PDB file of C-alpha atoms in Angstrom:
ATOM      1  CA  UNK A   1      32.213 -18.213 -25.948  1.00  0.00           C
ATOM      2  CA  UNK A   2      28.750 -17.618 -26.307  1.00  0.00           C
ATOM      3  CA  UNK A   3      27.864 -21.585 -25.977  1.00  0.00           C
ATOM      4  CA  UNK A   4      26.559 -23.518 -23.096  1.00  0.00           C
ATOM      5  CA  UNK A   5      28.750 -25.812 -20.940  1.00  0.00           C
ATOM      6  CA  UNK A   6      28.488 -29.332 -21.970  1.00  0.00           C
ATOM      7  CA  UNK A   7      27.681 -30.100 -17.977  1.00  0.00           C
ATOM      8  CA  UNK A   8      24.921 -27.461 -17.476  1.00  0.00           C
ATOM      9  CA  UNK A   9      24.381 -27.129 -13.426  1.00  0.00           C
ATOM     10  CA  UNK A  10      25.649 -31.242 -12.850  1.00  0.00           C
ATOM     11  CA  UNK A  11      22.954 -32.818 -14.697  1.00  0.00           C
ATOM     12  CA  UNK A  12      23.198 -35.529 -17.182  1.00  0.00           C
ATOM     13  CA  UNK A  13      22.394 -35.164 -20.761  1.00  0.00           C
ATOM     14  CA  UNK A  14      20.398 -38.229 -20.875  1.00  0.00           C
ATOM     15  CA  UNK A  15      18.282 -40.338 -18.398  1.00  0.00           C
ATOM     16  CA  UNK A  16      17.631 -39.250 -14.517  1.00  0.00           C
ATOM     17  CA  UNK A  17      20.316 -39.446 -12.254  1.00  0.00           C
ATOM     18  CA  UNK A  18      24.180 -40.726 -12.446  1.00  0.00           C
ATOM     19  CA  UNK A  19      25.203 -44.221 -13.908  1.00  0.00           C
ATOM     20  CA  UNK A  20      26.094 -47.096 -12.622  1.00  0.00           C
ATOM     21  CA  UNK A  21      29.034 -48.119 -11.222  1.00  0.00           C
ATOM     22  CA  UNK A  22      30.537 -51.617 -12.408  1.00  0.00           C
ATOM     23  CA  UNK A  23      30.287 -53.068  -8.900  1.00  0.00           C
ATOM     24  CA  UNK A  24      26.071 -52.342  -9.239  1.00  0.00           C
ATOM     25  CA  UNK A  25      26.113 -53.981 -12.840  1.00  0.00           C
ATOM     26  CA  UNK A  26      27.835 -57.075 -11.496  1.00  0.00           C
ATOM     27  CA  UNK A  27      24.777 -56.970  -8.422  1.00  0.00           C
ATOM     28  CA  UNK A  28      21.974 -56.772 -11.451  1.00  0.00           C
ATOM     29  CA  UNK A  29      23.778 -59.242 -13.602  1.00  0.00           C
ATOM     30  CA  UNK A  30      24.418 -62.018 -10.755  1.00  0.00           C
ATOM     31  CA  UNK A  31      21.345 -61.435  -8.822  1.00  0.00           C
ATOM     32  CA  UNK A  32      19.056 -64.421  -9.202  1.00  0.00           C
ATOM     33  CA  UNK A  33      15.351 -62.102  -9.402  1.00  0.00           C
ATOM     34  CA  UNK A  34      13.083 -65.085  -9.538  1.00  0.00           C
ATOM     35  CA  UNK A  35      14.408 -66.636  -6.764  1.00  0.00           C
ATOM     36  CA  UNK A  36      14.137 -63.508  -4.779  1.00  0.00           C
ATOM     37  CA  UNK A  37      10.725 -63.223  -5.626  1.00  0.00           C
ATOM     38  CA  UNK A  38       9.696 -66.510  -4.375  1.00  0.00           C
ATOM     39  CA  UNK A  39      11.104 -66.210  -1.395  1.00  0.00           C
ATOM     40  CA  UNK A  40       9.679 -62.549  -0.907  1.00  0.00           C
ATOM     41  CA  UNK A  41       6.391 -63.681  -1.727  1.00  0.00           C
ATOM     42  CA  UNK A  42       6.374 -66.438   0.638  1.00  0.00           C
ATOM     43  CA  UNK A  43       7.770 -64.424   3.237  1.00  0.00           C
ATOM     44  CA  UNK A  44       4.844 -61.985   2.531  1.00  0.00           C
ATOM     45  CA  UNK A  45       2.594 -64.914   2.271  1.00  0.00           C
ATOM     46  CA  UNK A  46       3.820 -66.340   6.171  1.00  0.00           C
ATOM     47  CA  UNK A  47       4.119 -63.104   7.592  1.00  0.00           C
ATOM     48  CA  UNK A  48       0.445 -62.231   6.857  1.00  0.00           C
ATOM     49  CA  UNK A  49      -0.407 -65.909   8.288  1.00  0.00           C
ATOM     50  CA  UNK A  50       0.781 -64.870  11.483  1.00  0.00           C
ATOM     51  CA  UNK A  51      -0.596 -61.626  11.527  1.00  0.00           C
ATOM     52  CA  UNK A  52      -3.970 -63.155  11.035  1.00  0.00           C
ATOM     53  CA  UNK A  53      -3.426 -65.881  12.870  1.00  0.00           C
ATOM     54  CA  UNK A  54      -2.239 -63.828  15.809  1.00  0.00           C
ATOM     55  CA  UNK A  55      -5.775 -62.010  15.516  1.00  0.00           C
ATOM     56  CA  UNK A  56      -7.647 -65.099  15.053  1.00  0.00           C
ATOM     57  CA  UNK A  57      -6.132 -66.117  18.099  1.00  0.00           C
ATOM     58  CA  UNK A  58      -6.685 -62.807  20.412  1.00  0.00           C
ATOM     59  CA  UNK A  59     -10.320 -63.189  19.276  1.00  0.00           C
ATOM     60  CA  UNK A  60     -11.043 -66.216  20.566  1.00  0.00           C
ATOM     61  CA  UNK A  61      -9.141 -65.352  23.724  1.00  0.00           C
ATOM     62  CA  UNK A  62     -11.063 -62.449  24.362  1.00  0.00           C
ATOM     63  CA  UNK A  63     -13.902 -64.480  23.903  1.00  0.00           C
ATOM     64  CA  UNK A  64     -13.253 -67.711  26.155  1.00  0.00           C
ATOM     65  CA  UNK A  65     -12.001 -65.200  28.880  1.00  0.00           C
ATOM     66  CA  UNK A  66      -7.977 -65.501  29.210  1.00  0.00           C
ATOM     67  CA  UNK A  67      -6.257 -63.135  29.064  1.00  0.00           C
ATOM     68  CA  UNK A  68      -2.638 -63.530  30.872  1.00  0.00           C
ATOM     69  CA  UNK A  69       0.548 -61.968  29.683  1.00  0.00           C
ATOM     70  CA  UNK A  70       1.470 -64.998  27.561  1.00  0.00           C
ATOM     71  CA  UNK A  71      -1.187 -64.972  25.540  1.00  0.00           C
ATOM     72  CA  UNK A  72      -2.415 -61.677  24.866  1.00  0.00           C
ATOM     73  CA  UNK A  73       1.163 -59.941  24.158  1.00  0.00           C
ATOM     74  CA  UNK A  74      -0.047 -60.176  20.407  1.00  0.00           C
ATOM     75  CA  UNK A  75       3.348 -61.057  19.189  1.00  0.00           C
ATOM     76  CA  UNK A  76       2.383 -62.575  15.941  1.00  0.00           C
ATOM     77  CA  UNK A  77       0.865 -58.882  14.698  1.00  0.00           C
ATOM     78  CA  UNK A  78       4.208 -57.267  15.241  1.00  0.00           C
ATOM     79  CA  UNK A  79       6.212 -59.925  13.918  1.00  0.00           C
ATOM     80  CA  UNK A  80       4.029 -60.305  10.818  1.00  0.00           C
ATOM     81  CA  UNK A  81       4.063 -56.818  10.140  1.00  0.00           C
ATOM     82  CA  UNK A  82       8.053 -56.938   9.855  1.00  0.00           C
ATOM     83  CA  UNK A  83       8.152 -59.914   8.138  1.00  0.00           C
ATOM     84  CA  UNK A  84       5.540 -58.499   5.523  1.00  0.00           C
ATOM     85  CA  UNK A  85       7.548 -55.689   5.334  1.00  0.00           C
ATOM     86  CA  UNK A  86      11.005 -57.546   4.688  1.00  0.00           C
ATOM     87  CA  UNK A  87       8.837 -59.509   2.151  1.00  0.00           C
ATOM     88  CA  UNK A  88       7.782 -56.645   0.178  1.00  0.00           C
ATOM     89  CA  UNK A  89      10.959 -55.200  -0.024  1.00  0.00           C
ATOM     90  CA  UNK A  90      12.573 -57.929  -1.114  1.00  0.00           C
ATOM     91  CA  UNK A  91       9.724 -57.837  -3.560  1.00  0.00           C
ATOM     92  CA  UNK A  92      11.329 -54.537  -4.829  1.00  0.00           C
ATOM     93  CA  UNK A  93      14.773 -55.938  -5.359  1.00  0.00           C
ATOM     94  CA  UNK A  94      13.890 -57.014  -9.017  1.00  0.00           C
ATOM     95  CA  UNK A  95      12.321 -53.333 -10.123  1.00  0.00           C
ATOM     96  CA  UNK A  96      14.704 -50.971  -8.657  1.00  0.00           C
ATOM     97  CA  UNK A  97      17.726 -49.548 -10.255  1.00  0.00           C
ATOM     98  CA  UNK A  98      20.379 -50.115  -7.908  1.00  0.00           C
ATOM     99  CA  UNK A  99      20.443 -53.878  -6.872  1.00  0.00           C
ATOM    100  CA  UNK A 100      23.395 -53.529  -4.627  1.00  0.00           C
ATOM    101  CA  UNK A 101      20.921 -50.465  -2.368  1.00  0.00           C
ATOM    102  CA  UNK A 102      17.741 -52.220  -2.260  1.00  0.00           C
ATOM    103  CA  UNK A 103      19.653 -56.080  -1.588  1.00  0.00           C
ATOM    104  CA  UNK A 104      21.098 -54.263   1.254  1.00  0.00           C
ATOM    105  CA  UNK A 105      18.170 -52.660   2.704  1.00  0.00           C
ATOM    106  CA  UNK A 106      16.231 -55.949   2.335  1.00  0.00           C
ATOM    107  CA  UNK A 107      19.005 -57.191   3.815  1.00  0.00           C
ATOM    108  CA  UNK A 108      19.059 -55.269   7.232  1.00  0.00           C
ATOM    109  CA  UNK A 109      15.158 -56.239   6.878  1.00  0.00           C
ATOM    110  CA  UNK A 110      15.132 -59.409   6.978  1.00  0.00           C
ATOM    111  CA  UNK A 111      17.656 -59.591   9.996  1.00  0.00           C
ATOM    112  CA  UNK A 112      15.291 -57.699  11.896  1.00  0.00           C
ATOM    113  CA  UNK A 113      11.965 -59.780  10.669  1.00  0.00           C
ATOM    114  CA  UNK A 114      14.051 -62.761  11.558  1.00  0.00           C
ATOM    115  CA  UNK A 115      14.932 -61.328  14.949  1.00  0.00           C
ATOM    116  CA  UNK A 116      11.208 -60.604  15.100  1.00  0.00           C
ATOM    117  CA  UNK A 117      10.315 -64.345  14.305  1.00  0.00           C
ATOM    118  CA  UNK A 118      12.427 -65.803  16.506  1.00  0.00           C
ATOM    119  CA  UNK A 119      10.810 -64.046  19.540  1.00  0.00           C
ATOM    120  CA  UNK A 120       7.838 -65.300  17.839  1.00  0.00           C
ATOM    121  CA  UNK A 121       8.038 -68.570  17.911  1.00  0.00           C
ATOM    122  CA  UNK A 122       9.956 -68.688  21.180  1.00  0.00           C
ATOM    123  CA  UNK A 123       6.717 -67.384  22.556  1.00  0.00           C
ATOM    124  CA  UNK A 124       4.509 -68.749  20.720  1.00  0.00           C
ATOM    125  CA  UNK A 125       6.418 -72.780  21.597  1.00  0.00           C
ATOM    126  CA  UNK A 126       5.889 -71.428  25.563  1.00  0.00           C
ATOM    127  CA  UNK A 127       1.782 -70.837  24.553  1.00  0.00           C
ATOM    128  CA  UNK A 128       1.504 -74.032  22.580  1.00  0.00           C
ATOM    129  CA  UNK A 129       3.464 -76.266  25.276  1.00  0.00           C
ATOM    130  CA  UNK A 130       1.391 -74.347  27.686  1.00  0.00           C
ATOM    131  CA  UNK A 131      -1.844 -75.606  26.279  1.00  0.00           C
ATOM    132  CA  UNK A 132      -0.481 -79.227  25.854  1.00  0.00           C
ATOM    133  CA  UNK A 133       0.147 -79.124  29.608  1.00  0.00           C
ATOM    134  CA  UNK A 134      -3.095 -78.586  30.204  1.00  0.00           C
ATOM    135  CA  UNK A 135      -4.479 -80.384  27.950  1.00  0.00           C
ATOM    136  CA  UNK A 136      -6.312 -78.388  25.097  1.00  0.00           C
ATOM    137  CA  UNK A 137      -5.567 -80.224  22.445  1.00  0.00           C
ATOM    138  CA  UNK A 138      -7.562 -82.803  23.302  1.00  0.00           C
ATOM    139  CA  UNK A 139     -10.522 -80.206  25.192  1.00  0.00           C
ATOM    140  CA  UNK A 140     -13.909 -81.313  24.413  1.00  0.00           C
ATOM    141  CA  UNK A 141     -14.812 -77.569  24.016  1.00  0.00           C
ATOM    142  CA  UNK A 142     -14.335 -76.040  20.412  1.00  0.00           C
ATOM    143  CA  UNK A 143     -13.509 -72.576  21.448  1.00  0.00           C
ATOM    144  CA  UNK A 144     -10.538 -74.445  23.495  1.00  0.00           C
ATOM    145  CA  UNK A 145      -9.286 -76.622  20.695  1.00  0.00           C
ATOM    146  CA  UNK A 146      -9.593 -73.722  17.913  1.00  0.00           C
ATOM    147  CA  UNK A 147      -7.164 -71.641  20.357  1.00  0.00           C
ATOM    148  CA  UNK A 148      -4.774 -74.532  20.715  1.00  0.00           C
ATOM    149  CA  UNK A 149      -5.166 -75.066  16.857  1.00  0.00           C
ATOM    150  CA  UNK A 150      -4.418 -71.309  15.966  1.00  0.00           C
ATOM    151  CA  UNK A 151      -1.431 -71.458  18.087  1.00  0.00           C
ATOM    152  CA  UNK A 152       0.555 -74.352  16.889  1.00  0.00           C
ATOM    153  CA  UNK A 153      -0.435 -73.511  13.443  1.00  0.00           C
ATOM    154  CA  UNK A 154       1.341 -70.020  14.366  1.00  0.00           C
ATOM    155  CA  UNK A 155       3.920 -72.229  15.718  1.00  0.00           C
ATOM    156  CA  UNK A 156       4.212 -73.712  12.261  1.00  0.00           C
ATOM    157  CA  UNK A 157       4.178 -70.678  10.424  1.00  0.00           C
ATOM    158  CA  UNK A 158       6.356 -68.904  12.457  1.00  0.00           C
ATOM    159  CA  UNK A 159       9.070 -71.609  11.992  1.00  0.00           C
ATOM    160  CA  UNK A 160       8.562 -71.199   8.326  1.00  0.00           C
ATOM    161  CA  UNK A 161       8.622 -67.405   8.374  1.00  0.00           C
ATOM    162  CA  UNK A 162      12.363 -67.832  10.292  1.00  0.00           C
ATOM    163  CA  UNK A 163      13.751 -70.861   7.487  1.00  0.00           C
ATOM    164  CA  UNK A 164      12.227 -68.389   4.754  1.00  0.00           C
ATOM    165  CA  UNK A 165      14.561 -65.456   6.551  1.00  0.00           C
ATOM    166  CA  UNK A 166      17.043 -67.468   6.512  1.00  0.00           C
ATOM    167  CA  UNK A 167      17.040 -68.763   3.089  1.00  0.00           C
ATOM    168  CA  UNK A 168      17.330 -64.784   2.096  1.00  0.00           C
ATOM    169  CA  UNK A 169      20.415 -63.713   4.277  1.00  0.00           C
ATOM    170  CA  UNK A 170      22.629 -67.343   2.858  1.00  0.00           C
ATOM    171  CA  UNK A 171      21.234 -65.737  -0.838  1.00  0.00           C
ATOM    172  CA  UNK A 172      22.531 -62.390   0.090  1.00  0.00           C
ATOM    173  CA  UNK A 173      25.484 -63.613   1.556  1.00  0.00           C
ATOM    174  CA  UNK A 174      26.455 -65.674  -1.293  1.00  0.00           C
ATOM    175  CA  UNK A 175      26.081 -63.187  -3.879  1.00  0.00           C
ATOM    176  CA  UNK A 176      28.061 -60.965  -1.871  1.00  0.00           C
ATOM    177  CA  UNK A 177      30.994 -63.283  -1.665  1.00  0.00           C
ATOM    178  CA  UNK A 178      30.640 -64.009  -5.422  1.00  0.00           C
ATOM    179  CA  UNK A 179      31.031 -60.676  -6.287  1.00  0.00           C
ATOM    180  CA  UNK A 180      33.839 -60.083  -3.453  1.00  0.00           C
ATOM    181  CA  UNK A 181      35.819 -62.930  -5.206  1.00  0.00           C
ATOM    182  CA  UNK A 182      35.550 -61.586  -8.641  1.00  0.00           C
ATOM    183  CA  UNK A 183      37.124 -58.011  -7.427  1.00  0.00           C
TER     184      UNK A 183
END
């Protein structure tokens, strides 16, 4: 009578928290964590290339003298910042607990970074065919050529950023449907 409940107050004898459920075991076992990992720390890798790019790229505006809507919306900073971000977190995937959680919120991430990188490179393709219009790719001035260089290499990177996206929601997607069919 005298003795302590074996459940004092809802906590757990041993470790922090509750256990797992069998669904997140099947997420840990099945996920593939290097995989993940490469393809978070490429998408870390190209979203930092477009944020410096971006800046690179705003410098040498601000020095030649343009500055129009087109170019100086500094699109590449906000898209690299959620591309790092979706990066990093699926950098996280592999340390955390709960696989299922964090694959989701990296997830929801990288829709949004890839939202982000389309409106990149849709802008940045209107800047770069802009320039080939009139001609800077083939300008005689350095300051001109560096800016068209910066943007079709943000072009490049931008288009990589996207595939990388990509490559992360068919992963997500297939695990989920691998699990789904083993219910």
């Amino acid at each position: 009578m005298l003795a302590h409940s074996v459940q004092r107050g809802g906590r757990h004898p041993i470790g922090y928290g509750r256990g797992l459920t069998p669904i997140d075991y099947k997420w840990k076992a099945l996920w593939p964590s290097l995989l993940s990992r490469i393809i978070g720390a490429l998408i870390v890798l190209s979203g930092l290339l477009l944020f410096v790019l971006e800046i690179a790229s705003l410098g040498l505006l601000g020095k030649i003298g343009i500055t129009p809507s087109l170019y100086g919306c500094a699109v590449g900073i906000w898209a690299g910042i959620f591309i790092m971000t979706a990066g990093v977190l699926i950098l996280m995937i592999a340390y955390m607990k709960s696989v299922r959680l964090w694959a989701l919120i990296a997830f929801c991430a990288t829709v949004a970074a890839t939202i982000f990188a389309i409106i990149d490179f849709s802008i940045v393709a209107a800047r770069v065919a802009d320039l080939r219009s009139a001609g800077a790719f083939d300008s005689i001035f350095t300051d001109v050529k560096s800016v068209a260089g910066l943007n079709g290499a943000q072009l490049a990177f931008g288009l990589v950023a996207f595939l990388l996206c990509l490559a992360f929601i068919g992963l997500y997607v297939h695990i989920y449907m691998k699990i789904r069919k083993y219910r």
